[in-house]
Coordinates of C-alpha atoms and ligand atoms in Angstrom, one line a residue:
X15 CA -65.6 82.5 39.1
X16 CA -66.8 86.1 38.9
X17 CA -66.3 88.6 41.7
X18 CA -67.8 92.0 42.2
X19 CA -66.1 94.8 40.3
X20 CA -64.5 97.3 42.6
X21 CA -63.6 101.0 42.4
X22 CA -60.7 102.1 44.7
X23 CA -60.9 105.9 45.0
X24 CA -58.9 108.7 46.4
X25 CA -55.5 107.1 47.1
X26 CA -51.8 107.6 46.3
X27 CA -51.0 104.9 43.7
X28 CA -47.6 103.3 43.2
X29 CA -47.5 101.5 39.8
X30 CA -44.5 99.3 40.4
X31 CA -42.0 101.9 39.4
X32 CA -43.2 105.3 40.8
X33 CA -46.1 107.1 42.4
X34 CA -48.5 108.1 39.6
X35 CA -51.0 110.9 39.1
X36 CA -54.0 108.7 39.0
X37 CA -55.8 108.4 42.3
X38 CA -58.4 105.8 41.4
X39 CA -58.3 102.2 40.2
X40 CA -61.0 99.9 39.0
X41 CA -61.0 96.1 38.9
X42 CA -63.2 93.8 36.7
X43 CA -65.1 90.8 37.7
X44 CA -62.2 88.5 36.7
X45 CA -59.8 90.1 39.3
X46 CA -57.8 92.2 36.9
X47 CA -57.1 95.9 36.8
X48 CA -59.4 97.4 34.2
X49 CA -58.9 101.2 34.6
X50 CA -56.7 103.8 36.2
X51 CA -57.7 107.5 36.4
X52 CA -58.8 110.4 38.6
X53 CA -62.4 111.2 39.6
X54 CA -63.7 107.9 38.2
X55 CA -67.5 107.6 38.7
X56 CA -68.9 104.5 40.4
X57 CA -70.9 102.2 38.2
X58 CA -74.0 100.2 39.0
X59 CA -73.2 97.0 41.0
X60 CA -69.8 98.3 41.7
X61 CA -68.3 98.2 45.2
X62 CA -66.5 101.4 46.2
X63 CA -63.4 101.4 48.5
X64 CA -62.5 104.9 49.7
X65 CA -58.8 105.2 50.2
X66 CA -58.8 108.5 51.9
X67 CA -55.3 109.3 50.8
X68 CA -53.8 106.0 51.8
X69 CA -51.4 104.2 49.5
X70 CA -52.6 101.6 47.0
X71 CA -49.7 99.4 46.0
X72 CA -49.4 96.3 43.9
X73 CA -49.1 93.1 46.0
X74 CA -45.5 92.4 46.8
X75 CA -43.6 89.7 45.0
X76 CA -41.2 87.9 47.4
X77 CA -38.7 86.0 45.1
X78 CA -36.9 84.1 47.9
X79 CA -38.8 82.3 50.6
X80 CA -38.5 78.9 52.3
X81 CA -41.9 77.5 53.4
X82 CA -40.5 73.9 54.1
X83 CA -43.4 72.2 52.4
X84 CA -43.5 69.3 51.7
X85 CA -41.3 67.7 54.3
X86 CA -40.7 70.0 57.2
X87 CA -44.0 71.6 58.0
X88 CA -43.3 71.5 61.7
X89 CA -41.1 74.6 60.9
X90 CA -43.6 76.4 58.6
X91 CA -45.7 75.2 55.7
X92 CA -47.6 77.2 53.1
X93 CA -50.7 77.7 55.2
X94 CA -48.9 79.7 57.9
X95 CA -46.1 81.0 55.7
X96 CA -48.5 82.5 53.3
X97 CA -50.5 84.0 56.1
X98 CA -47.3 85.8 57.1
X99 CA -46.9 86.8 53.5
X100 CA -50.2 88.6 53.4
X101 CA -49.4 90.3 56.7
X102 CA -46.3 91.6 55.0
X103 CA -48.2 92.8 51.9
X104 CA -46.9 89.9 49.8
X105 CA -49.3 88.2 47.3
X106 CA -46.8 86.1 45.3
X107 CA -43.9 84.0 46.4
X108 CA -41.2 82.3 44.5
X109 CA -40.2 79.6 47.0
X110 CA -37.2 77.4 47.4
X111 CA -37.4 73.8 48.7
X112 CA -34.3 73.3 50.8
X113 CA -35.4 70.2 52.6
X114 CA -36.2 66.8 51.2
X115 CA -37.9 66.1 48.8
X116 CA -35.9 68.4 46.6
X117 CA -37.6 69.5 43.4
X118 CA -35.4 67.4 41.1
X119 CA -38.0 65.9 38.8
X120 CA -41.1 67.0 36.9
X121 CA -43.2 64.5 38.9
X122 CA -42.2 65.8 42.3
X123 CA -42.7 69.4 41.2
X124 CA -46.1 68.8 39.7
X125 CA -47.3 67.1 42.8
X126 CA -46.1 70.0 44.9
X127 CA -47.9 72.5 42.7
X128 CA -51.1 70.6 42.8
X129 CA -50.9 69.9 46.6
X130 CA -50.6 73.6 47.4
X131 CA -54.0 74.4 46.0
X132 CA -56.3 75.1 48.9
X133 CA -53.3 75.5 51.1
X134 CA -51.5 78.6 49.9
X135 CA -53.1 81.9 50.6
X136 CA -50.8 83.6 48.0
X137 CA -49.9 82.8 44.4
X138 CA -46.8 80.7 44.1
X139 CA -44.1 79.9 41.7
X140 CA -41.6 77.4 43.4
X141 CA -38.1 76.9 42.0
X142 CA -36.7 73.6 40.9
X143 CA -33.6 72.1 42.4
X144 CA -30.3 72.1 40.4
X145 CA -28.3 69.2 41.9
X146 CA -26.2 66.3 40.6
X147 CA -29.2 64.1 41.1
X148 CA -31.4 66.4 38.9
X149 CA -29.1 66.2 35.9
X150 CA -31.0 63.4 34.0
X151 CA -34.4 64.9 34.7
X152 CA -33.7 68.7 34.6
X153 CA -35.5 69.1 31.3
X154 CA -38.7 68.0 33.0
X155 CA -38.7 71.2 35.1
X156 CA -38.7 73.5 32.1
X157 CA -42.1 75.1 31.9
X158 CA -42.9 74.3 35.6
X159 CA -40.8 76.8 37.5
X160 CA -39.2 80.2 36.9
X161 CA -35.6 78.9 37.6
X162 CA -33.6 76.2 39.4
X163 CA -31.8 76.7 42.6
X164 CA -28.1 75.8 43.0
X165 CA -26.3 75.9 46.3
X166 CA -22.6 76.7 45.6
X167 CA -21.8 77.0 49.3
X168 CA -23.0 74.8 52.1
X169 CA -26.1 76.1 53.9
X170 CA -29.2 74.8 55.6
X171 CA -30.1 71.5 54.0
X172 CA -27.4 71.7 51.3
X173 CA -23.7 70.8 51.3
X174 CA -22.9 73.0 48.3
X175 CA -21.4 72.0 45.0
X176 CA -18.2 70.2 45.7
X177 CA -15.8 71.5 43.0
X178 CA -15.7 73.6 39.9
X179 CA -16.1 70.6 37.5
X180 CA -19.4 69.8 39.2
X181 CA -20.5 73.4 39.0
X182 CA -19.6 73.5 35.3
X183 CA -21.6 70.3 34.7
X184 CA -24.7 71.7 36.5
X185 CA -24.5 75.1 34.8
X186 CA -23.9 73.4 31.4
X187 CA -27.0 71.2 31.8
X188 CA -29.1 74.2 32.8
X189 CA -27.9 76.1 29.7
X190 CA -28.6 73.0 27.6
X191 CA -32.2 72.7 28.7
X192 CA -32.7 76.5 28.7
X193 CA -33.5 77.3 32.3
X194 CA -32.3 80.1 34.5
X195 CA -30.1 79.3 37.5
X196 CA -30.6 81.0 40.9
X197 CA -27.6 80.5 43.0
X198 CA -26.5 80.7 46.7
X199 CA -22.9 82.0 46.3
X200 CA -20.4 81.3 49.1
X201 CA -17.1 79.5 48.6
X202 CA -16.7 76.5 50.9
X203 CA -12.9 76.5 50.8
X204 CA -12.7 80.2 51.8
X205 CA -15.2 79.5 54.7
X206 CA -13.2 76.4 55.8
X207 CA -10.0 78.4 55.9
X208 CA -11.7 81.2 57.9
X209 CA -13.1 78.7 60.4
X210 CA -9.7 77.1 60.9
X211 CA -8.0 80.4 61.5
X212 CA -10.7 81.8 63.8
X213 CA -9.4 82.7 67.3
X214 CA -11.1 84.1 70.4
X215 CA -14.2 86.1 69.5
X216 CA -13.9 85.2 65.9
X217 CA -14.9 81.7 66.6
X218 CA -18.5 82.8 67.1
X219 CA -18.5 85.7 64.7
X220 CA -20.6 84.5 61.7
X221 CA -19.2 87.3 59.5
X222 CA -15.7 86.1 60.3
X223 CA -16.5 82.4 59.5
X224 CA -18.5 83.3 56.4
X225 CA -16.5 86.3 55.2
X226 CA -16.8 88.8 52.4
X227 CA -14.3 86.9 50.3
X228 CA -16.3 83.7 50.4
X229 CA -19.2 85.4 48.6
X230 CA -17.0 87.4 46.3
X231 CA -14.9 84.4 45.2
X232 CA -18.0 82.3 44.6
X233 CA -19.8 85.1 42.7
X234 CA -16.7 85.6 40.5
X235 CA -16.4 81.8 39.8
X236 CA -20.1 81.5 39.1
X237 CA -20.1 84.4 36.6
X238 CA -17.1 83.0 34.8
X239 CA -18.4 79.5 34.5
X240 CA -21.9 80.7 33.5
X241 CA -20.2 82.7 30.8
X242 CA -18.2 79.7 29.6
X243 CA -21.2 77.4 29.2
X244 CA -23.8 80.0 28.2
X245 CA -25.9 79.8 31.3
X246 CA -28.3 82.5 32.6
X247 CA -27.4 83.2 36.2
X248 CA -29.2 85.0 39.0
X249 CA -27.2 85.5 42.3
X250 CA -29.5 85.4 45.4
X251 CA -29.2 87.3 48.6
X252 CA -26.1 89.3 47.8
X253 CA -24.6 90.4 51.1
X254 CA -21.4 92.3 49.9
X255 CA -21.0 95.4 47.9
X256 CA -18.3 93.7 45.9
X257 CA -20.5 90.8 45.0
X258 CA -23.2 93.2 43.8
X259 CA -20.6 95.1 41.8
X260 CA -19.4 92.0 40.0
X261 CA -23.0 91.1 39.0
X262 CA -23.7 94.6 37.8
X263 CA -20.4 94.7 35.8
X264 CA -21.1 91.4 34.1
X265 CA -24.5 92.5 33.1
X266 CA -23.1 95.8 31.8
X267 CA -20.7 93.8 29.7
X268 CA -23.7 92.0 28.1
X269 CA -23.8 88.7 30.1
X270 CA -27.2 87.5 31.3
X271 CA -26.4 87.8 35.0
X272 CA -28.6 89.4 37.6
X273 CA -28.9 89.5 41.4
X274 CA -31.0 90.3 44.4
X275 CA -30.2 91.2 48.0
X276 CA -32.3 90.8 51.2
X277 CA -33.8 93.3 53.6
X278 CA -31.4 92.3 56.5
X279 CA -28.3 93.2 54.5
X280 CA -29.8 96.7 54.0
X281 CA -31.1 97.3 57.5
X282 CA -28.7 95.5 59.9
X283 CA -24.9 95.2 60.1
X284 CA -22.4 92.7 61.4
X285 CA -22.0 94.4 64.8
X286 CA -25.7 94.3 65.4
X287 CA -25.9 90.7 64.2
X288 CA -23.2 89.7 66.6
X289 CA -24.8 91.4 69.6
X290 CA -28.4 90.2 69.2
X291 CA -29.4 87.3 71.5
X292 CA -30.3 83.7 70.5
X293 CA -28.4 83.9 67.2
X294 CA -31.5 85.6 65.7
X295 CA -29.5 87.3 62.9
X296 CA -27.4 84.2 62.2
X297 CA -28.1 83.7 58.4
X298 CA -26.2 82.5 55.4
X299 CA -24.6 84.5 53.8
X300 CA -23.7 86.4 57.0
X301 CA -24.7 90.0 57.6
X302 CA -21.6 92.1 56.7
X303 CA -20.1 95.4 57.8
X304 CA -21.7 98.8 57.6
X305 CA -19.7 99.6 54.4
X306 CA -21.2 96.7 52.7
X307 CA -24.7 97.7 53.8
X308 CA -24.0 101.2 52.3
X309 CA -22.8 99.8 49.0
X310 CA -25.8 97.5 48.7
X311 CA -28.1 100.4 49.5
X312 CA -26.6 102.4 46.7
X313 CA -27.2 99.5 44.3
X314 CA -30.8 99.1 45.3
X315 CA -31.2 102.9 45.1
X316 CA -29.8 102.9 41.6
X317 CA -31.9 99.8 40.7
X318 CA -28.7 98.0 39.8
X319 CA -29.9 94.8 41.6
X320 CA -33.0 93.0 40.3
X321 CA -34.8 93.3 43.6
X322 CA -35.0 92.3 47.2
X323 CA -36.2 88.9 48.5
X324 CA -36.7 88.1 52.2
X325 CA -35.0 84.7 52.4
X326 CA -37.7 84.0 54.9
X327 CA -36.3 80.9 56.7
X328 CA -38.3 79.8 59.7
X329 CA -36.9 77.8 62.6
X330 CA -38.3 77.3 66.1
X331 CA -36.7 79.7 68.6
X332 CA -35.5 76.8 70.8
X333 CA -33.3 75.7 67.9
X334 CA -32.0 79.3 67.3
X335 CA -31.3 79.6 71.0
X336 CA -28.8 76.7 70.9
X337 CA -25.0 77.6 71.2
X338 CA -23.8 79.5 68.1
X339 CA -22.3 76.5 66.4
X340 CA -25.4 74.4 66.7
X341 CA -28.0 77.1 65.9
X342 CA -29.5 76.9 62.4
X343 CA -29.1 79.8 60.0
X344 CA -32.0 81.9 58.8
X345 CA -35.0 83.7 60.4
X346 CA -38.6 84.6 59.6
X347 CA -39.2 88.0 57.9
X348 CA -41.9 87.8 55.3
X349 CA -44.5 89.0 57.8
X350 CA -42.8 92.4 57.8
X351 CA -41.6 92.8 54.2
X352 CA -43.4 96.1 53.3
X353 CA -42.7 97.9 56.6
X354 CA -39.0 96.8 56.4
X355 CA -38.6 98.2 52.9
X356 CA -40.2 101.5 54.0
X357 CA -37.8 101.5 57.0
X358 CA -34.8 101.1 54.7
X359 CA -36.0 104.0 52.5
X360 CA -36.6 106.1 55.6
X361 CA -33.1 105.3 57.0
X362 CA -31.1 105.4 53.8
X363 CA -30.4 108.5 51.8
X364 CA -29.3 106.2 49.0
X365 CA -32.7 104.5 48.6
X366 CA -35.8 106.4 47.5
X367 CA -39.2 105.3 48.6
X368 CA -39.9 104.4 44.9
X369 CA -36.7 102.4 44.5
X370 CA -37.5 100.5 47.7
X371 CA -41.1 99.7 46.6
X372 CA -40.0 98.7 43.1
X373 CA -37.4 96.3 44.5
X374 CA -40.3 94.1 45.9
X375 CA -42.9 94.6 43.2
X376 CA -42.2 95.2 39.5
X377 CA -38.5 94.4 39.5
X378 CA -38.7 90.8 40.9
X379 CA -41.9 90.1 38.9
X380 CA -40.1 91.0 35.7
X381 CA -37.0 89.1 36.7
X382 CA -38.9 85.9 37.3
X383 CA -41.4 86.1 34.3
X384 CA -44.4 87.2 36.3
X385 CA -45.6 90.0 34.0
X386 CA -49.1 90.0 35.5
X387 CA -47.8 90.7 39.0
X388 CA -46.1 93.5 40.9
X389 CA -47.7 96.5 39.0
X390 CA -50.7 98.6 38.8
X391 CA -51.4 98.7 35.0
X392 CA -54.5 97.8 33.1
X393 CA -54.6 94.0 32.5
X394 CA -52.5 93.1 35.5
X395 CA -53.8 90.9 38.3
X396 CA -55.7 93.0 40.9
X397 CA -53.3 92.0 43.7
X398 CA -53.6 95.1 45.9
X399 CA -52.3 96.4 49.2
X400 CA -53.8 99.3 51.1
X401 CA -51.5 100.9 53.7
X402 CA -51.5 104.1 55.8
X403 CA -47.9 105.3 55.6
X404 CA -48.4 107.5 58.6
X405 CA -49.4 104.7 61.0
X406 CA -46.5 103.6 63.1
X407 CA -46.4 100.4 65.1
X408 CA -44.0 98.4 67.2
X409 CA -43.2 94.9 66.1
X410 CA -44.7 92.3 68.5
X411 CA -43.3 88.9 67.4
X412 CA -46.0 86.9 69.1
X413 CA -48.6 88.4 66.8
X414 CA -46.9 87.5 63.5
X415 CA -48.9 84.9 61.5
X416 CA -46.1 82.8 60.3
X417 CA -45.2 79.8 62.4
X418 CA -42.1 80.8 64.3
X419 CA -43.5 83.6 66.5
X420 CA -40.2 85.3 67.0
X421 CA -38.4 87.9 65.0
X422 CA -35.0 89.7 65.0
X423 CA -37.1 92.8 64.4
X424 CA -39.1 92.4 67.7
X425 CA -39.6 95.8 69.4
X426 CA -38.6 97.8 66.4
X427 CA -40.8 100.7 65.4
X428 CA -41.9 100.5 61.8
X429 CA -44.6 102.1 59.7
X430 CA -46.9 101.3 56.7
X431 CA -48.4 98.0 57.9
X432 CA -50.6 96.5 55.2
X433 CA -54.2 97.2 56.3
X434 CA -56.0 95.3 53.5
X435 CA -54.8 92.9 50.9
X436 CA -56.6 91.7 47.7
X437 CA -55.5 88.7 45.7
X438 CA -57.0 88.9 42.2
X439 CA -60.8 88.6 42.9
X440 CA -61.0 89.0 46.6
X441 CA -60.1 90.7 49.8
X442 CA -58.0 88.1 51.4
X443 CA -56.5 89.8 54.5
X444 CA -57.5 92.6 56.9
X445 CA -55.0 93.5 59.6
X446 CA -55.9 91.9 62.9
X447 CA -58.4 89.4 61.4
X448 CA -58.2 85.8 60.3
X449 CA -57.2 85.7 56.6
X450 CA -59.7 84.4 54.1
X451 CA -59.6 80.7 53.1
X452 CA -56.6 79.9 50.9
X453 CA -57.0 80.9 47.3
X454 CA -53.5 80.9 45.9
X455 CA -52.8 79.5 42.5
X456 CA -49.6 78.5 40.6
X457 CA -48.3 81.4 38.5
X458 CA -45.5 81.9 36.0
X459 CA -44.7 78.9 33.8
X460 CA -46.6 76.5 36.1
X461 CA -49.9 78.4 35.6
X462 CA -50.3 76.8 32.2
X463 CA -48.7 73.5 33.1
X464 CA -51.5 72.3 35.4
X465 CA -55.1 71.9 34.5
X466 CA -57.0 75.0 35.7
X467 CA -59.6 74.5 38.4
Ligands
ZN27 ZN1 -32.6 81.0 51.1

């Protein structure tokens, strides 16, 4: 389907790595970027969008979201989750199924990919599930997903791998079929011991019960076992400076190990997480000390981590408001991804604006094999975000499009709200208006696995 070619003119353009000299960008009728330059002349039949000095960014790539579909759409679903994504400037999601049915076979994955057509407002590349049950069928997932998710520690909807022999069997099988592992790293034994020794205030301190050492131990073990069996490993949502350092060291030594962190580990700290009401910042892994925040900021600033993913994990507020022990972990955040990254760059000397923007565009796109996403270069998909960096706003949780309608960032002043968002051929979102009908497609390996429509 053809769309009208468009010339975007007079903006500040970020190409996925840095702000560039070009001020203008042209898209073709197929929804790809066809030209970058300065003072480009409008052609016949071409629509012109005047940027007036605003920023033009590649659509963000969120490499870690939970949309709960199929199976738990009362909590979210792709229709609302992807509306939140557009609001946050995100045009591509890599999504993790952490409720039944897990993505353990090719058949289940193909059905999911097909069913999301006409439902998702953003392009999607869901991960497969690496579990004991997936072992006989894991090869079926090759070519359908960018990686397979393994829970090494217990978390929402997953008990965690029970021992090292099991981890080795899972990692070896992934290596055998040639698929990347994405892992949640927290060590259950360390967490059990912490829970047992907790006294007084510690009993309800999430950072005490899920301590630094739980992540560090698990990351260390995962890197060692991945090396032994030849697996490619990506550690998700790194919450500790030491965990990040272990990943960077292994990579520097030549091992195929990478990692991402999440916005909340860069913007909040354990004291704030403990003080906020209704367990809003209760998340796995826990939000750690200010020292860990600083260490992670340095690594993002130096581009030592392979990006930032939200870990958008929606729950109804009445569930979060239960007593600490009964409240589920995770919170919605995709609706605010771009403004949150800008806030991190504004607040952190360690993180430049360009490093912050790269962490949610080109870096995760490259990490998960989405070479047509997350960049403003000729030939890339024309996924585009226009934002006015000088426009400040106060987060009002009731107005966020994803389903939960609450946010740990409620009341915070942020800037750079995405004003308009294009997905390939079309303008799909304007701030304050209903998004366009869903036009998301499978991308990455899955793009060629299903018959095109
Ligand atoms: Zn997650």
